[in-house]
Coordinates of C-alpha atoms and ligand atoms in Angstrom, one line a residue:
M176 CA -19.5 -204.3 -129.3
V177 CA -20.4 -206.7 -126.5
E178 CA -19.3 -210.3 -127.1
D179 CA -19.6 -212.1 -123.8
W180 CA -23.3 -211.3 -123.3
K181 CA -24.4 -214.9 -122.8
S182 CA -23.2 -214.8 -119.1
Y183 CA -25.0 -211.5 -118.4
E184 CA -27.2 -211.4 -115.4
P185 CA -30.0 -208.9 -115.6
L186 CA -29.8 -205.9 -113.2
I187 CA -32.9 -203.8 -114.0
I188 CA -35.2 -206.8 -114.1
P189 CA -33.5 -209.7 -112.4
D190 CA -35.2 -213.0 -112.2
I191 CA -36.5 -212.7 -108.7
P192 CA -40.1 -213.7 -108.0
N193 CA -42.3 -211.0 -106.5
L194 CA -39.7 -208.3 -106.7
H195 CA -42.4 -205.8 -107.1
R196 CA -43.2 -206.2 -103.4
I197 CA -41.2 -204.0 -101.1
E198 CA -40.1 -206.6 -98.6
V199 CA -38.7 -208.8 -101.5
Y200 CA -37.0 -205.7 -103.0
E201 CA -35.5 -204.9 -99.6
E202 CA -34.3 -208.4 -99.1
H203 CA -32.3 -208.1 -102.3
D204 CA -30.5 -204.9 -101.2
G205 CA -33.4 -202.6 -102.3
Y206 CA -33.3 -199.0 -101.1
R207 CA -29.6 -199.6 -100.0
A208 CA -28.3 -196.9 -102.4
F209 CA -30.9 -194.4 -101.1
R210 CA -30.1 -195.3 -97.5
R211 CA -26.4 -195.1 -98.1
I212 CA -26.8 -191.5 -99.4
L213 CA -29.0 -190.5 -96.5
D214 CA -26.7 -192.1 -93.9
N215 CA -23.6 -190.4 -95.3
P216 CA -24.7 -186.9 -96.4
E217 CA -21.1 -185.6 -96.4
E218 CA -19.7 -188.3 -98.7
W219 CA -22.9 -188.2 -100.7
S220 CA -23.7 -184.5 -100.9
R221 CA -26.2 -183.5 -103.5
T222 CA -23.4 -182.4 -105.8
N223 CA -21.4 -185.6 -105.3
V224 CA -24.5 -187.7 -106.2
T225 CA -25.0 -185.7 -109.4
N226 CA -21.3 -185.9 -110.2
E227 CA -21.3 -189.7 -109.8
V228 CA -24.3 -190.1 -112.1
K229 CA -22.8 -187.7 -114.6
A230 CA -19.5 -189.6 -114.6
A231 CA -21.4 -192.9 -115.2
N232 CA -22.9 -191.3 -118.3
I233 CA -26.3 -192.9 -118.0
R234 CA -27.7 -192.0 -121.4
G235 CA -31.4 -191.1 -121.4
R236 CA -33.5 -194.1 -122.3
G237 CA -36.4 -192.0 -123.5
G238 CA -34.9 -191.6 -127.0
A239 CA -32.4 -188.7 -127.0
G240 CA -29.6 -190.4 -125.1
F241 CA -28.6 -187.4 -123.1
N242 CA -26.4 -187.8 -120.0
A243 CA -28.8 -187.9 -117.0
G244 CA -26.3 -186.4 -114.4
L245 CA -25.5 -183.6 -116.8
K246 CA -29.2 -182.8 -117.2
W247 CA -29.6 -182.8 -113.4
S248 CA -26.7 -180.3 -113.1
F249 CA -28.8 -177.8 -115.2
M250 CA -31.2 -177.2 -112.3
P251 CA -30.6 -173.8 -110.8
Q252 CA -29.6 -173.4 -107.2
P253 CA -32.6 -173.9 -104.8
D254 CA -34.6 -170.8 -103.9
E255 CA -38.1 -170.2 -102.5
R256 CA -39.7 -171.9 -105.5
P257 CA -40.9 -175.6 -105.5
R258 CA -38.8 -178.0 -107.6
Y259 CA -40.1 -180.9 -109.6
L260 CA -39.0 -184.2 -111.2
A261 CA -41.3 -185.4 -113.9
C262 CA -40.8 -189.0 -114.8
N263 CA -41.8 -190.0 -118.3
G264 CA -43.6 -193.3 -118.6
D265 CA -45.9 -192.3 -121.4
E266 CA -44.2 -194.8 -123.7
S267 CA -46.4 -194.3 -126.8
E268 CA -43.9 -194.6 -129.7
P269 CA -44.8 -197.7 -131.8
G270 CA -42.2 -200.4 -131.1
T271 CA -41.5 -199.2 -127.5
F272 CA -42.8 -201.1 -124.6
K273 CA -40.0 -201.5 -122.1
D274 CA -40.9 -199.1 -119.2
R275 CA -44.0 -201.3 -118.8
N276 CA -41.8 -204.1 -117.6
I277 CA -40.2 -201.9 -114.9
F278 CA -43.7 -200.9 -113.6
E279 CA -44.6 -204.6 -113.5
F280 CA -41.5 -206.4 -112.3
N281 CA -39.3 -203.9 -110.5
P282 CA -41.2 -200.7 -109.7
H283 CA -39.2 -200.0 -106.5
L284 CA -35.9 -199.8 -108.5
F285 CA -37.4 -196.9 -110.4
I286 CA -38.9 -195.3 -107.2
E287 CA -35.5 -195.6 -105.6
G288 CA -33.8 -194.0 -108.6
A289 CA -36.3 -191.2 -108.7
L290 CA -35.8 -190.6 -105.0
I291 CA -32.0 -190.4 -105.5
A292 CA -32.6 -187.9 -108.4
A293 CA -35.0 -185.9 -106.2
Y294 CA -32.4 -185.8 -103.4
A295 CA -29.6 -184.7 -105.8
M296 CA -31.7 -181.9 -107.3
S297 CA -33.4 -180.9 -104.0
V298 CA -36.7 -181.7 -105.6
D299 CA -39.9 -181.5 -103.5
V300 CA -42.4 -183.4 -105.7
I301 CA -42.0 -186.3 -108.2
Y302 CA -44.7 -186.8 -110.8
V303 CA -44.9 -190.1 -112.6
Y304 CA -46.7 -189.8 -116.0
I305 CA -47.8 -193.2 -117.2
R306 CA -49.4 -194.3 -120.5
G307 CA -53.1 -194.6 -119.8
E308 CA -53.5 -197.9 -121.5
Y309 CA -51.1 -199.4 -118.9
I310 CA -53.8 -199.4 -116.3
D311 CA -53.0 -202.9 -115.0
W312 CA -49.3 -201.9 -114.5
V313 CA -50.4 -198.6 -113.1
R314 CA -52.2 -200.5 -110.3
I315 CA -49.0 -202.5 -109.5
F316 CA -47.0 -199.4 -109.6
E317 CA -49.4 -197.4 -107.3
K318 CA -49.3 -200.3 -104.8
A319 CA -45.5 -200.0 -104.8
V320 CA -45.7 -196.2 -104.2
E321 CA -48.1 -196.9 -101.3
E322 CA -45.6 -199.4 -99.8
A323 CA -42.7 -196.9 -100.1
Y324 CA -44.8 -194.3 -98.2
E325 CA -45.6 -196.9 -95.5
K326 CA -41.9 -197.7 -95.1
G327 CA -41.0 -194.1 -94.8
Y328 CA -39.0 -193.8 -98.1
L329 CA -41.5 -191.2 -99.4
G330 CA -43.4 -188.4 -97.7
E331 CA -42.5 -186.2 -94.8
D332 CA -39.2 -186.5 -92.8
I333 CA -38.0 -189.5 -94.9
L334 CA -36.3 -192.0 -92.6
G335 CA -35.9 -189.3 -90.0
T336 CA -33.7 -187.1 -92.1
G337 CA -36.0 -184.0 -92.2
I338 CA -36.2 -184.4 -96.0
D339 CA -39.7 -184.3 -97.6
I340 CA -40.4 -185.8 -101.0
E341 CA -43.9 -186.6 -102.4
M342 CA -44.6 -188.8 -105.4
Y343 CA -47.8 -188.6 -107.4
T344 CA -48.9 -190.8 -110.3
T345 CA -50.9 -189.6 -113.3
Y346 CA -52.0 -191.1 -116.6
G347 CA -52.0 -190.2 -120.2
A348 CA -55.2 -190.4 -122.3
G349 CA -53.8 -191.9 -125.5
A350 CA -51.9 -189.0 -127.0
Y351 CA -48.3 -189.7 -128.2
I352 CA -47.5 -186.0 -127.9
C353 CA -47.9 -186.1 -124.1
G354 CA -44.6 -188.1 -124.1
E355 CA -42.7 -185.1 -125.5
E356 CA -41.3 -183.6 -122.4
T357 CA -42.9 -180.1 -122.5
G358 CA -46.2 -181.6 -123.8
M359 CA -46.1 -183.8 -120.7
L360 CA -45.6 -180.7 -118.5
E361 CA -48.7 -179.1 -120.0
S362 CA -50.7 -182.2 -119.5
L363 CA -49.5 -182.5 -115.9
E364 CA -50.8 -178.9 -115.4
G365 CA -54.2 -180.1 -116.6
K366 CA -54.0 -178.5 -120.1
R367 CA -53.9 -179.8 -123.6
G368 CA -50.5 -181.4 -124.4
Y369 CA -49.1 -178.7 -126.5
P370 CA -45.3 -178.8 -126.5
R371 CA -43.6 -175.5 -125.4
I372 CA -41.1 -173.4 -127.3
K373 CA -37.7 -173.7 -125.8
P374 CA -35.9 -171.7 -124.3
P375 CA -36.9 -171.4 -121.5
F376 CA -35.9 -174.9 -120.7
P377 CA -37.8 -176.9 -118.1
A378 CA -34.9 -176.7 -115.6
Q379 CA -35.4 -172.9 -115.6
K380 CA -39.2 -172.8 -116.1
G381 CA -40.9 -176.1 -116.0
L382 CA -44.1 -177.2 -114.1
W383 CA -46.1 -174.1 -113.2
G384 CA -43.0 -172.0 -114.1
N385 CA -40.7 -173.8 -111.6
P386 CA -37.4 -175.7 -112.0
T387 CA -38.2 -179.1 -113.4
T388 CA -36.2 -182.1 -114.7
I389 CA -37.7 -184.7 -117.0
N390 CA -36.3 -188.2 -117.1
N391 CA -37.5 -191.5 -118.6
I392 CA -38.5 -194.4 -116.3
E393 CA -35.7 -196.7 -117.4
T394 CA -33.1 -193.9 -117.1
L395 CA -34.0 -193.5 -113.4
A396 CA -34.0 -197.2 -112.8
N397 CA -30.3 -197.2 -113.7
V398 CA -29.4 -194.7 -110.9
P399 CA -29.4 -197.0 -107.9
L400 CA -27.0 -199.3 -109.8
V401 CA -24.5 -196.5 -110.2
I402 CA -24.7 -195.4 -106.5
N403 CA -24.3 -199.1 -105.3
N404 CA -21.5 -200.0 -107.6
G405 CA -19.9 -196.7 -108.8
A406 CA -19.5 -194.9 -112.1
D407 CA -16.4 -196.9 -113.1
W408 CA -18.3 -200.2 -112.7
Y409 CA -21.2 -198.8 -114.7
Q410 CA -18.9 -197.6 -117.4
S411 CA -17.4 -201.1 -117.7
I412 CA -20.8 -202.5 -118.9
G413 CA -21.7 -202.1 -122.5
A414 CA -20.1 -200.2 -125.4
E415 CA -17.8 -197.2 -125.5
D416 CA -19.7 -194.1 -124.8
H417 CA -23.0 -196.0 -124.3
N418 CA -23.0 -197.9 -121.1
G419 CA -25.1 -199.9 -118.7
P420 CA -27.9 -202.3 -119.1
V421 CA -30.6 -201.7 -121.8
L422 CA -34.1 -203.1 -122.0
Y423 CA -34.4 -204.1 -125.7
G424 CA -38.0 -204.3 -126.8
I425 CA -38.0 -206.7 -129.8
S426 CA -41.1 -206.9 -131.9
G427 CA -42.2 -207.7 -135.5
H428 CA -41.4 -210.8 -137.4
V429 CA -39.4 -212.8 -134.8
N430 CA -40.2 -216.0 -133.1
K431 CA -39.9 -214.7 -129.6
P432 CA -40.9 -211.1 -129.3
G433 CA -40.4 -209.5 -125.9
V434 CA -38.4 -207.2 -123.7
Y435 CA -34.8 -208.5 -123.1
E436 CA -32.2 -207.0 -120.8
Y437 CA -28.6 -207.0 -122.0
P438 CA -25.8 -204.5 -122.0
A439 CA -25.8 -201.6 -124.4
G440 CA -23.7 -202.5 -127.5
M441 CA -25.3 -205.8 -128.2
P442 CA -24.7 -207.2 -131.7
V443 CA -27.9 -206.6 -133.7
E444 CA -27.7 -210.0 -135.3
D445 CA -27.3 -211.8 -131.9
L446 CA -30.4 -210.0 -130.6
I447 CA -32.5 -211.0 -133.6
Y448 CA -31.3 -214.5 -134.2
D449 CA -30.2 -215.7 -130.7
V450 CA -32.2 -213.7 -128.2
A451 CA -35.4 -213.3 -130.1
G452 CA -35.3 -216.7 -131.7
G453 CA -34.8 -215.7 -135.4
I454 CA -37.2 -214.7 -138.1
R455 CA -40.7 -216.3 -138.1
G456 CA -41.1 -219.1 -140.6
N457 CA -37.4 -219.2 -141.3
K458 CA -37.8 -216.2 -143.6
E459 CA -35.0 -213.8 -144.6
L460 CA -34.5 -210.6 -142.7
K461 CA -35.4 -207.6 -144.8
A462 CA -34.9 -204.6 -142.5
L463 CA -34.8 -203.3 -139.0
I464 CA -36.1 -200.3 -137.3
P465 CA -33.7 -200.1 -134.4
G466 CA -35.2 -197.8 -131.8
G467 CA -38.9 -197.0 -132.2
T468 CA -40.6 -196.0 -135.5
S469 CA -39.0 -192.5 -135.6
T470 CA -35.6 -194.0 -136.0
P471 CA -34.4 -194.6 -139.6
V472 CA -34.9 -198.1 -141.0
L473 CA -31.8 -200.1 -141.9
R474 CA -31.7 -202.7 -144.7
A475 CA -30.5 -206.2 -143.8
D476 CA -27.3 -205.6 -145.7
Q477 CA -26.5 -202.5 -143.6
L478 CA -26.6 -204.5 -140.4
E479 CA -23.4 -206.6 -140.6
G480 CA -21.2 -205.9 -137.6
V481 CA -23.6 -203.3 -136.2
S482 CA -24.3 -203.1 -132.5
M483 CA -27.0 -201.5 -130.4
D484 CA -25.3 -198.4 -129.2
S485 CA -25.3 -194.8 -130.3
N486 CA -22.0 -194.7 -132.2
S487 CA -22.4 -198.0 -134.1
L488 CA -26.0 -197.1 -135.1
R489 CA -25.0 -193.6 -136.1
D490 CA -22.3 -195.0 -138.3
A491 CA -24.8 -197.4 -139.9
G492 CA -27.2 -194.5 -140.6
S493 CA -29.7 -194.7 -137.8
M494 CA -30.1 -194.1 -134.1
M495 CA -30.5 -196.0 -130.8
G496 CA -33.8 -194.2 -129.8
T497 CA -35.6 -196.3 -127.2
A498 CA -34.0 -199.6 -128.3
G499 CA -37.5 -200.7 -129.4
M500 CA -36.4 -202.9 -132.3
V501 CA -39.0 -203.7 -135.0
V502 CA -37.8 -206.6 -137.1
L503 CA -39.1 -206.9 -140.7
D504 CA -39.0 -210.0 -142.8
E505 CA -38.7 -210.5 -146.6
D506 CA -42.5 -210.2 -147.1
T507 CA -42.8 -206.8 -145.6
D508 CA -44.3 -204.3 -148.0
M509 CA -42.2 -201.2 -147.3
V510 CA -44.8 -198.9 -149.0
D511 CA -47.5 -200.1 -146.7
L512 CA -45.3 -200.0 -143.7
L513 CA -44.2 -196.4 -144.4
W514 CA -47.8 -195.3 -145.0
R515 CA -48.8 -196.9 -141.7
I516 CA -46.0 -195.1 -139.8
T517 CA -46.9 -191.8 -141.4
H518 CA -50.5 -192.2 -140.6
F519 CA -49.5 -192.5 -136.9
F520 CA -47.5 -189.3 -136.9
H521 CA -50.2 -187.4 -138.8
H522 CA -52.8 -188.6 -136.3
E523 CA -50.6 -187.6 -133.3
S524 CA -49.4 -184.2 -134.5
C525 CA -50.8 -181.6 -132.1
G526 CA -51.2 -179.1 -134.9
Q527 CA -49.4 -176.1 -133.4
C528 CA -46.8 -175.8 -136.2
T529 CA -47.7 -175.5 -139.8
P530 CA -44.8 -177.7 -141.2
C531 CA -45.9 -180.5 -138.9
R532 CA -49.6 -180.2 -139.1
E533 CA -49.7 -179.8 -142.8
G534 CA -46.5 -181.8 -143.6
T535 CA -47.6 -185.0 -141.8
G536 CA -51.0 -184.8 -143.5
W537 CA -49.4 -184.4 -147.0
L538 CA -46.9 -187.1 -146.4
E539 CA -49.7 -189.5 -145.5
K540 CA -51.9 -188.4 -148.4
V541 CA -49.1 -188.9 -151.0
L542 CA -48.1 -192.2 -149.5
L543 CA -51.7 -193.4 -149.6
K544 CA -51.8 -192.5 -153.2
I545 CA -48.7 -194.6 -153.9
K546 CA -49.9 -197.4 -151.8
N547 CA -53.3 -197.4 -153.7
G548 CA -51.5 -197.8 -157.0
E549 CA -52.0 -194.2 -158.1
G550 CA -48.5 -192.8 -157.5
E551 CA -46.0 -191.3 -159.9
I552 CA -42.2 -191.4 -159.7
K553 CA -42.2 -187.6 -159.2
D554 CA -44.2 -188.1 -156.0
L555 CA -41.2 -189.8 -154.4
D556 CA -39.1 -186.6 -154.9
L557 CA -42.0 -184.6 -153.7
L558 CA -42.0 -186.6 -150.5
L559 CA -38.3 -186.2 -150.0
D560 CA -38.6 -182.5 -150.5
M561 CA -41.4 -182.3 -148.0
T562 CA -39.2 -183.9 -145.3
T563 CA -36.6 -181.2 -145.7
Q564 CA -39.4 -178.6 -145.3
M565 CA -40.4 -180.2 -142.0
E566 CA -37.2 -181.1 -140.3
G567 CA -35.8 -178.7 -137.7
R568 CA -38.6 -176.1 -138.3
T569 CA -41.0 -176.9 -135.5
I570 CA -41.5 -176.5 -131.8
C571 CA -40.9 -180.2 -131.0
A572 CA -39.2 -183.2 -132.6
L573 CA -42.4 -184.9 -133.7
A574 CA -42.1 -183.4 -137.2
D575 CA -38.5 -184.8 -137.4
A576 CA -39.8 -188.1 -136.1
A577 CA -42.3 -188.1 -139.0
A578 CA -39.8 -186.9 -141.6
W579 CA -36.9 -189.3 -141.0
P580 CA -38.8 -192.6 -141.7
V581 CA -40.1 -191.2 -144.9
R582 CA -36.7 -190.0 -146.1
H583 CA -34.8 -193.1 -145.1
T584 CA -37.3 -195.7 -146.1
I585 CA -37.7 -194.1 -149.6
N586 CA -33.9 -193.7 -150.0
R587 CA -33.1 -197.2 -148.8
F588 CA -35.9 -199.0 -150.6
R589 CA -36.3 -196.7 -153.6
D590 CA -36.6 -199.6 -156.1
E591 CA -39.7 -200.9 -154.2
F592 CA -41.4 -197.5 -154.2
E593 CA -40.5 -196.9 -157.9
E594 CA -41.8 -200.3 -158.8
R595 CA -45.2 -199.5 -157.2
C596 CA -45.3 -196.2 -159.0
K597 CA -44.5 -197.9 -162.4
K598 CA -47.4 -200.2 -161.9
S599 CA -49.8 -197.4 -161.0
V600 CA -52.7 -196.3 -163.1
H601 CA -50.8 -193.2 -164.1
A602 CA -47.9 -195.1 -165.4
V603 CA -50.3 -197.1 -167.7
A604 CA -51.9 -193.8 -168.9
Ligands
FMN951 C1 -43.2 -186.8 -129.9 C2 -42.4 -187.2 -128.8 C3 -42.8 -188.3 -127.9 C4 -42.0 -188.7 -126.9 N1 -42.4 -189.7 -126.1 C5 -41.6 -190.1 -125.0 C6 -42.1 -191.1 -124.1 O1 -43.2 -191.7 -124.3 N2 -41.3 -191.4 -123.1 C7 -40.1 -190.8 -122.9 O2 -39.4 -191.2 -121.9 N3 -39.6 -189.9 -123.7 C8 -40.4 -189.5 -124.8 N4 -39.9 -188.5 -125.6 C9 -38.6 -187.9 -125.3 C10 -38.8 -186.8 -124.2 O3 -39.2 -185.6 -124.8 C11 -37.6 -186.6 -123.3 O4 -36.5 -186.4 -124.1 C12 -37.3 -187.8 -122.4 O5 -38.4 -188.1 -121.6 C13 -36.2 -187.3 -121.4 O6 -35.8 -188.4 -120.6 P1 -34.4 -189.1 -120.7 O7 -33.3 -188.0 -120.8 O8 -34.2 -189.8 -119.4 O9 -34.4 -190.0 -121.8 C14 -40.7 -188.1 -126.7 C15 -40.3 -187.1 -127.5 C16 -41.1 -186.7 -128.6 C17 -40.6 -185.6 -129.5
SF4_952 S1 -43.9 -180.3 -134.2 FE1 -45.9 -181.1 -134.5 S2 -46.4 -182.2 -132.6 FE2 -44.6 -180.8 -132.2 S3 -45.5 -178.9 -131.4 FE3 -45.3 -178.7 -133.6 S4 -47.3 -179.4 -134.5 FE4 -47.2 -180.1 -132.3

């Protein structure tokens, strides 16, 4: 757990006015990491760059927490095929809104990270897939891409090295499933965002059947920090086995919702009460969804001594996810909340797999019945049974993402659900 966080100076989104402009970014050592690599290709061979990032253990910020360098090392040796990096800025999970800040305030840090990743994996083309509703931030980002082309960091013969890397932006059209990595690849190919069965994994057969790596925007923004300062330095920030800076998106019933950058491993209670200004109206904390709505909710009494890193949250019974923290006060109606979450997943299911297509629909239907005062106690066990029928049986993790909140919210707030059922019309009958 991080204790000395009050002296932390942000690294991903430092407080520098106009950092989104390339000349300001360059004045503050921007593109230094990328230049360093290009100027010293022997010291910074493609393998060495990958190994340094792997040693730093940048855990994927898109939700799964996978070591970025290790993922890069899965790319096959270059052959005659084109190679791609697909950057995931779809950011559609409720409670998650942190990549937006990178597009707005420090887009070049991400571009530099993506360039370093492209160099390490011998990638020819980078696609950046951005949530369509982020159109204002897309415009800022596209200007940054234009500037990077003008300065010779992107395009043909980058800074006279003979290396060519292109970057294209594209936008989603409001579908959460297009953030799932293979759904995103389909969407990039111009098709409906249907996730693909794996294997084959994208490193072997990704965009148009060619080697492809998918990384989240924030994950890639961490890369220049590692190259500039080294893996050991990066490892010294944050918690054991979960390092580096994290953009915590804090929403819900707090006085100061927003995106806050601090090291991984922040005490949950400090984030809620210090950083986000405490609970609105001096109310009591009831629960926390720690990392986007797919991560299991924790009761307030489960949060003592818990920190925002994978190990601590796993021990507490949840997950880090995207670090999109939804804070819930004493007045929160957990039945209502769970129905709302389930409605989202049902609406967003792409429909390819029966357990997800039907399961999300039935979860929503039964929860609506309980919410409307027509539920029975046996419906709670029916819901729990349905979650076991859905989990791990589908093409992608959306079904799991829908099942977990149901299981954990019912188990952790069973009294509240039972109470609602006892008051229902059926209980009276
Ligand atoms: C339904 C669903 C939606 C997802 N949405 C996003 C998203 O919007 N952004 C994102 O980075 N990852 C999202 N992911 C995770 C991606 O599939 C993938 O793991 C991630 O982009 C990999 O990047 P990382 O290793 O750098 O975290 C989603 C996963 C699922 C199952
Ligand atoms: S799990 Fe759901 S969202 Fe994922 S592929 Fe299957 S039906 Fe589509």
